[in-house]
Amino acid sequence: MPAIMPWVIGNWKMNPETPTAQQQLTQQLIDHIAEHLASGAALVNLNLAVAPTLLHLLTVQQQLQQAKSAVQVIAQDVSRFAGTGAYTGDVSAQLLANAGIGMTLIGHSERRSLYGEDATVLREKLQAAINAGLKVVFCVGETLTEREAGQAEQVVLQQLDEVFDCIDLQHWQQNLMVAYEPVWAIGTGKTASPQDAESMHAAIRAGLKNYHSSLVDLPILYGGSVKPDNAASLAACANINGALVGGASLDADSFIKIARAFSQDRKAG
Ligand code: 13P
């Protein structure tokens, strides 16, 4: 398996509260990265991204670009409807792409549980995103009840299976990443143990390989209470290719510490 360049993505969800706070968080991110570079501890072989609210996607992007930052800006979600039209409240993949946003999350457990997004909706969203040229981080994960019933792996593989055939293999190869986020670990302070996370990631990778051998090197990110103090043990797992970070990404210092854990330069500084 070729080395997979890890991704560390900060999902800011519906935070922070004001435009000023968004700007400060972005600036802190820029400053922390600069400090790391200045100390010779570069963040190498790593993709970094943040997902602000829709309201702030472009201002955060502009601020990062002005600072010549390599941090990418991605959307937290996308409309199931394509193009333009009478879809009050929605933003389509095409509008995101036209505004220079190249990637989106789809299928986050909060979208599934709080907004009732089922496989039909997620298939439409995936198709809309791919047709507009966006890359996608597709999120999967089981609830605590499902885990306790011994169904975790089955549920997660099913979540992949129900969308797999809605886009071409070529797009899976080039434009998809998977994020495993056990629902019981999101925002709870409970992280999956590195062994449990690794075991699920290995199962996801085997499932992808079953679809086609070329999918064996798709990045598979872990999400769910990733913090600076557990990032290194997760990063050490062979099948964990990055992190999707919620709460800890709202603190630039914590986020960069997590990024360091996944950077291949991590032993240098
Ligand atoms: P927390 O890191 O706050 O648990 O959130 C994880 C998540 O949902 C990222 O998408």
CSV table of C-alpha atoms and ligand atoms in Angstrom, one decimal:
chain,number,residue,atom,x,y,z
A,1,MET,CA,0.0,0.0,0.0
A,2,PRO,CA,1.5,3.4,-1.0
A,3,ALA,CA,1.9,5.9,1.8
A,4,ILE,CA,-1.3,7.9,2.3
A,5,MET,CA,-0.8,11.6,2.9
A,6,PRO,CA,-2.8,12.3,6.1
A,7,TRP,CA,-5.6,14.9,6.5
A,8,VAL,CA,-6.4,16.8,9.6
A,9,ILE,CA,-9.6,18.7,9.3
A,10,GLY,CA,-11.2,21.0,11.8
A,11,ASN,CA,-15.0,20.9,11.8
A,12,TRP,CA,-16.0,24.1,13.4
A,13,LYS,CA,-19.7,23.1,13.3
A,14,MET,CA,-21.9,26.1,14.3
A,15,ASN,CA,-19.0,27.9,16.0
A,16,PRO,CA,-17.6,30.4,17.0
A,17,GLU,CA,-20.2,32.9,17.8
A,18,THR,CA,-19.3,36.2,16.1
A,19,PRO,CA,-17.5,37.3,12.9
A,20,THR,CA,-14.7,38.7,15.1
A,21,ALA,CA,-14.2,35.3,16.8
A,22,GLN,CA,-14.1,33.6,13.4
A,23,GLN,CA,-11.4,36.0,12.3
A,24,GLN,CA,-9.4,35.6,15.6
A,25,LEU,CA,-9.6,31.8,15.4
A,26,THR,CA,-8.3,31.9,11.8
A,27,GLN,CA,-5.5,34.3,12.7
A,28,GLN,CA,-4.5,32.1,15.6
A,29,LEU,CA,-4.3,29.2,13.3
A,30,ILE,CA,-2.1,31.2,10.9
A,31,ASP,CA,0.1,32.3,13.8
A,32,HIS,CA,0.5,28.9,15.3
A,33,ILE,CA,1.5,27.4,12.0
A,34,ALA,CA,4.0,30.2,11.5
A,35,GLU,CA,5.5,29.5,15.0
A,36,HIS,CA,5.9,25.9,14.2
A,37,LEU,CA,7.7,26.7,10.9
A,38,ALA,CA,9.9,29.2,12.7
A,39,SER,CA,10.9,26.6,15.3
A,40,GLY,CA,11.9,24.3,12.4
A,41,ALA,CA,9.1,21.9,13.3
A,42,ALA,CA,7.4,22.0,9.9
A,43,LEU,CA,4.0,20.3,9.3
A,44,VAL,CA,5.1,18.2,6.5
A,45,ASN,CA,3.4,15.5,4.4
A,46,LEU,CA,0.1,16.6,5.8
A,47,ASN,CA,-3.1,18.2,4.4
A,48,LEU,CA,-4.7,20.7,6.7
A,49,ALA,CA,-8.3,22.0,6.4
A,50,VAL,CA,-11.0,23.8,8.3
A,51,ALA,CA,-14.7,23.7,7.8
A,52,PRO,CA,-16.3,27.0,9.1
A,53,THR,CA,-20.0,27.8,8.9
A,54,LEU,CA,-21.4,28.5,5.5
A,55,LEU,CA,-21.7,32.1,6.6
A,56,HIS,CA,-17.9,32.4,7.0
A,57,LEU,CA,-16.5,30.1,4.4
A,58,LEU,CA,-15.3,32.8,2.1
A,59,THR,CA,-14.0,35.2,4.7
A,60,VAL,CA,-12.0,32.5,6.3
A,61,GLN,CA,-10.7,31.4,2.9
A,62,GLN,CA,-9.7,35.0,2.0
A,63,GLN,CA,-7.9,35.4,5.3
A,64,LEU,CA,-5.9,32.2,4.9
A,65,GLN,CA,-5.1,33.0,1.3
A,66,GLN,CA,-3.9,36.5,2.2
A,67,ALA,CA,-1.6,34.9,4.7
A,68,LYS,CA,-0.4,32.5,2.0
A,69,SER,CA,-1.6,29.6,4.3
A,70,ALA,CA,-1.8,26.1,2.9
A,71,VAL,CA,-4.8,25.4,5.1
A,72,GLN,CA,-7.8,24.6,2.9
A,73,VAL,CA,-11.4,25.6,3.5
A,74,ILE,CA,-14.1,23.1,3.1
A,75,ALA,CA,-17.9,23.0,3.5
A,76,GLN,CA,-19.6,21.2,6.3
A,77,ASP,CA,-22.5,20.2,4.1
A,78,VAL,CA,-24.0,20.7,0.7
A,79,SER,CA,-27.5,20.9,-0.9
A,80,ARG,CA,-29.0,17.7,-2.3
A,81,PHE,CA,-30.1,19.9,-5.2
A,82,ALA,CA,-27.8,20.8,-8.1
A,83,GLY,CA,-27.1,24.1,-9.8
A,84,THR,CA,-29.3,27.1,-8.9
A,85,GLY,CA,-33.0,27.5,-8.3
A,86,ALA,CA,-35.8,27.9,-5.8
A,87,TYR,CA,-34.3,26.0,-2.9
A,88,THR,CA,-34.7,28.5,0.0
A,89,GLY,CA,-31.9,28.2,2.5
A,90,ASP,CA,-29.7,25.9,0.5
A,91,VAL,CA,-26.3,26.2,-1.1
A,92,SER,CA,-25.5,23.9,-4.0
A,93,ALA,CA,-22.2,22.1,-4.8
A,94,GLN,CA,-22.0,24.2,-7.9
A,95,LEU,CA,-22.3,27.5,-5.9
A,96,LEU,CA,-19.5,26.2,-3.6
A,97,ALA,CA,-17.3,25.2,-6.5
A,98,ASN,CA,-17.9,28.6,-8.3
A,99,ALA,CA,-16.9,30.4,-5.1
A,100,GLY,CA,-13.6,28.4,-4.9
A,101,ILE,CA,-14.6,25.9,-2.3
A,102,GLY,CA,-13.3,22.5,-3.5
A,103,MET,CA,-14.5,20.0,-0.8
A,104,THR,CA,-17.4,19.2,1.5
A,105,LEU,CA,-18.3,16.8,4.3
A,106,ILE,CA,-21.3,14.6,3.6
A,107,GLY,CA,-23.2,12.3,5.9
A,108,HIS,CA,-22.0,13.7,9.2
A,109,SER,CA,-23.9,11.9,12.0
A,110,GLU,CA,-25.4,15.3,13.1
A,111,ARG,CA,-26.9,15.6,9.6
A,112,ARG,CA,-28.1,12.0,9.7
A,113,SER,CA,-29.7,12.2,13.2
A,114,LEU,CA,-30.8,15.9,13.6
A,115,TYR,CA,-31.9,16.5,10.0
A,116,GLY,CA,-33.1,13.0,9.1
A,117,GLU,CA,-30.6,12.6,6.2
A,118,ASP,CA,-31.0,9.0,5.0
A,119,ALA,CA,-29.3,7.1,2.2
A,120,THR,CA,-31.6,8.6,-0.5
A,121,VAL,CA,-30.6,12.2,0.6
A,122,LEU,CA,-26.9,11.2,1.0
A,123,ARG,CA,-26.8,9.6,-2.5
A,124,GLU,CA,-28.2,12.8,-4.0
A,125,LYS,CA,-25.7,14.9,-2.1
A,126,LEU,CA,-22.8,12.8,-3.2
A,127,GLN,CA,-23.9,12.9,-6.8
A,128,ALA,CA,-24.4,16.7,-6.7
A,129,ALA,CA,-21.0,17.2,-5.1
A,130,ILE,CA,-19.2,15.0,-7.5
A,131,ASN,CA,-20.9,16.4,-10.6
A,132,ALA,CA,-19.9,19.9,-9.5
A,133,GLY,CA,-16.3,18.7,-9.2
A,134,LEU,CA,-16.1,18.8,-5.4
A,135,LYS,CA,-14.1,16.4,-3.3
A,136,VAL,CA,-16.0,14.7,-0.5
A,137,VAL,CA,-15.3,13.5,3.0
A,138,PHE,CA,-18.0,10.9,3.5
A,139,CYS,CA,-18.8,10.2,7.2
A,140,VAL,CA,-19.9,7.0,8.7
A,141,GLY,CA,-20.3,5.7,12.3
A,142,GLU,CA,-22.4,3.6,14.6
A,143,THR,CA,-24.4,4.6,17.7
A,144,LEU,CA,-23.6,3.3,21.1
A,145,THR,CA,-26.6,0.9,21.0
A,146,GLU,CA,-25.4,-0.5,17.7
A,147,ARG,CA,-21.9,-1.0,19.1
A,148,GLU,CA,-23.2,-2.6,22.3
A,149,ALA,CA,-25.3,-5.0,20.2
A,150,GLY,CA,-22.1,-6.0,18.3
A,151,GLN,CA,-23.3,-4.4,15.1
A,152,ALA,CA,-20.7,-1.6,14.7
A,153,GLU,CA,-18.9,-3.0,11.8
A,154,GLN,CA,-22.0,-4.2,10.0
A,155,VAL,CA,-23.6,-0.7,10.4
A,156,VAL,CA,-20.6,1.2,9.1
A,157,LEU,CA,-20.1,-1.1,6.1
A,158,GLN,CA,-23.8,-0.8,5.4
A,159,GLN,CA,-23.5,3.0,5.4
A,160,LEU,CA,-20.8,2.7,2.7
A,161,ASP,CA,-22.7,0.1,0.8
A,162,GLU,CA,-25.9,2.1,0.5
A,163,VAL,CA,-24.1,4.9,-1.3
A,164,PHE,CA,-21.3,3.1,-3.1
A,165,ASP,CA,-22.9,2.6,-6.5
A,166,CYS,CA,-24.3,6.2,-6.8
A,167,ILE,CA,-21.0,7.5,-8.1
A,168,ASP,CA,-18.4,6.1,-10.5
A,169,LEU,CA,-15.4,4.1,-9.3
A,170,GLN,CA,-13.1,6.7,-10.8
A,171,HIS,CA,-14.6,9.3,-8.5
A,172,TRP,CA,-14.2,7.1,-5.5
A,173,GLN,CA,-10.6,6.7,-6.4
A,174,GLN,CA,-9.9,10.4,-7.0
A,175,ASN,CA,-12.4,12.4,-5.0
A,176,LEU,CA,-13.5,10.5,-1.9
A,177,MET,CA,-12.3,10.1,1.6
A,178,VAL,CA,-14.0,8.3,4.4
A,179,ALA,CA,-14.3,9.6,8.0
A,180,TYR,CA,-15.2,7.1,10.7
A,181,GLU,CA,-16.9,8.9,13.5
A,182,PRO,CA,-18.5,6.7,16.1
A,183,VAL,CA,-21.6,8.6,17.2
A,184,TRP,CA,-21.0,7.9,20.9
A,185,ALA,CA,-17.5,9.5,20.7
A,186,ILE,CA,-18.6,12.8,19.2
A,187,GLY,CA,-18.5,15.7,21.6
A,188,THR,CA,-18.6,13.3,24.6
A,189,GLY,CA,-14.9,13.2,25.5
A,190,LYS,CA,-15.0,9.4,24.9
A,191,THR,CA,-12.6,8.4,22.2
A,192,ALA,CA,-12.6,5.0,20.6
A,193,SER,CA,-9.5,3.2,21.8
A,194,PRO,CA,-6.8,3.1,19.2
A,195,GLN,CA,-7.3,-0.7,19.0
A,196,ASP,CA,-11.1,-0.3,18.3
A,197,ALA,CA,-10.6,2.6,15.9
A,198,GLU,CA,-7.8,0.7,14.1
A,199,SER,CA,-10.0,-2.4,13.9
A,200,MET,CA,-12.9,-0.5,12.3
A,201,HIS,CA,-10.5,1.4,9.9
A,202,ALA,CA,-9.1,-1.9,8.8
A,203,ALA,CA,-12.6,-3.3,8.2
A,204,ILE,CA,-13.5,-0.1,6.2
A,205,ARG,CA,-10.4,-0.5,4.1
A,206,ALA,CA,-11.1,-4.2,3.5
A,207,GLY,CA,-14.7,-3.2,2.5
A,208,LEU,CA,-13.4,-0.6,0.1
A,209,LYS,CA,-10.8,-3.1,-1.3
A,210,ASN,CA,-13.7,-5.5,-1.9
A,211,TYR,CA,-15.4,-3.0,-4.1
A,212,HIS,CA,-12.1,-2.5,-6.1
A,213,SER,CA,-8.5,-3.1,-5.3
A,214,SER,CA,-7.6,0.5,-6.2
A,215,LEU,CA,-9.6,1.8,-3.3
A,216,VAL,CA,-7.3,0.3,-0.8
A,217,ASP,CA,-5.4,3.6,-0.4
A,218,LEU,CA,-8.3,5.9,0.2
A,219,PRO,CA,-7.6,8.1,3.2
A,220,ILE,CA,-9.7,7.0,6.2
A,221,LEU,CA,-9.9,9.7,8.9
A,222,TYR,CA,-11.0,9.1,12.5
A,223,GLY,CA,-13.3,11.6,14.3
A,224,GLY,CA,-14.7,11.7,17.8
A,225,SER,CA,-13.2,13.5,20.7
A,226,VAL,CA,-9.7,13.7,19.1
A,227,LYS,CA,-7.6,15.8,21.5
A,228,PRO,CA,-3.8,16.6,21.6
A,229,ASP,CA,-3.3,13.9,24.3
A,230,ASN,CA,-4.9,11.1,22.3
A,231,ALA,CA,-3.8,12.1,18.8
A,232,ALA,CA,-0.4,10.4,18.8
A,233,SER,CA,-1.8,7.0,19.7
A,234,LEU,CA,-4.4,7.3,17.0
A,235,ALA,CA,-1.9,8.6,14.5
A,236,ALA,CA,0.3,5.6,15.2
A,237,CYS,CA,-2.4,3.2,13.8
A,238,ALA,CA,-1.6,1.9,10.4
A,239,ASN,CA,-5.1,2.4,8.9
A,240,ILE,CA,-5.8,5.8,10.5
A,241,ASN,CA,-4.9,8.5,7.9
A,242,GLY,CA,-5.9,11.6,9.7
A,243,ALA,CA,-8.5,13.2,12.0
A,244,LEU,CA,-11.8,15.0,11.7
A,245,VAL,CA,-11.7,17.2,14.8
A,246,GLY,CA,-14.7,19.0,16.3
A,247,GLY,CA,-14.3,20.7,19.7
A,248,ALA,CA,-10.5,20.7,19.8
A,249,SER,CA,-10.3,22.5,16.4
A,250,LEU,CA,-11.8,25.6,18.1
A,251,ASP,CA,-8.6,26.1,19.9
A,252,ALA,CA,-5.8,26.7,17.4
A,253,ASP,CA,-3.1,25.5,19.8
A,254,SER,CA,-4.9,22.1,20.3
A,255,PHE,CA,-5.6,21.8,16.6
A,256,ILE,CA,-2.0,22.3,15.6
A,257,LYS,CA,-0.8,19.9,18.3
A,258,ILE,CA,-3.2,17.3,16.7
A,259,ALA,CA,-1.8,18.1,13.3
A,260,ARG,CA,1.7,17.6,14.6
A,261,ALA,CA,0.8,14.1,15.7
A,262,PHE,CA,-0.2,13.3,12.2
A,263,SER,CA,2.7,15.1,10.5
A,264,GLN,CA,5.5,12.8,9.4
A,265,ASP,CA,7.9,15.4,10.8
A,266,ARG,CA,6.5,14.8,14.3
A,267,LYS,CA,9.6,13.2,15.6
A,268,ALA,CA,11.7,16.3,14.7
A,269,GLY,CA,10.2,18.7,17.1
B,1,13P,P1,-15.6,16.2,18.6
B,1,13P,O1,-14.1,16.2,18.2
B,1,13P,O2,-16.1,17.5,19.2
B,1,13P,O3,-16.0,15.0,19.3
B,1,13P,O4,-16.4,16.2,17.2
B,1,13P,C1,-16.1,15.2,16.2
B,1,13P,C2,-16.8,15.6,15.0
B,1,13P,O5,-18.0,15.4,14.9
B,1,13P,C3,-16.0,16.1,13.8
B,1,13P,O6,-16.8,16.1,12.7
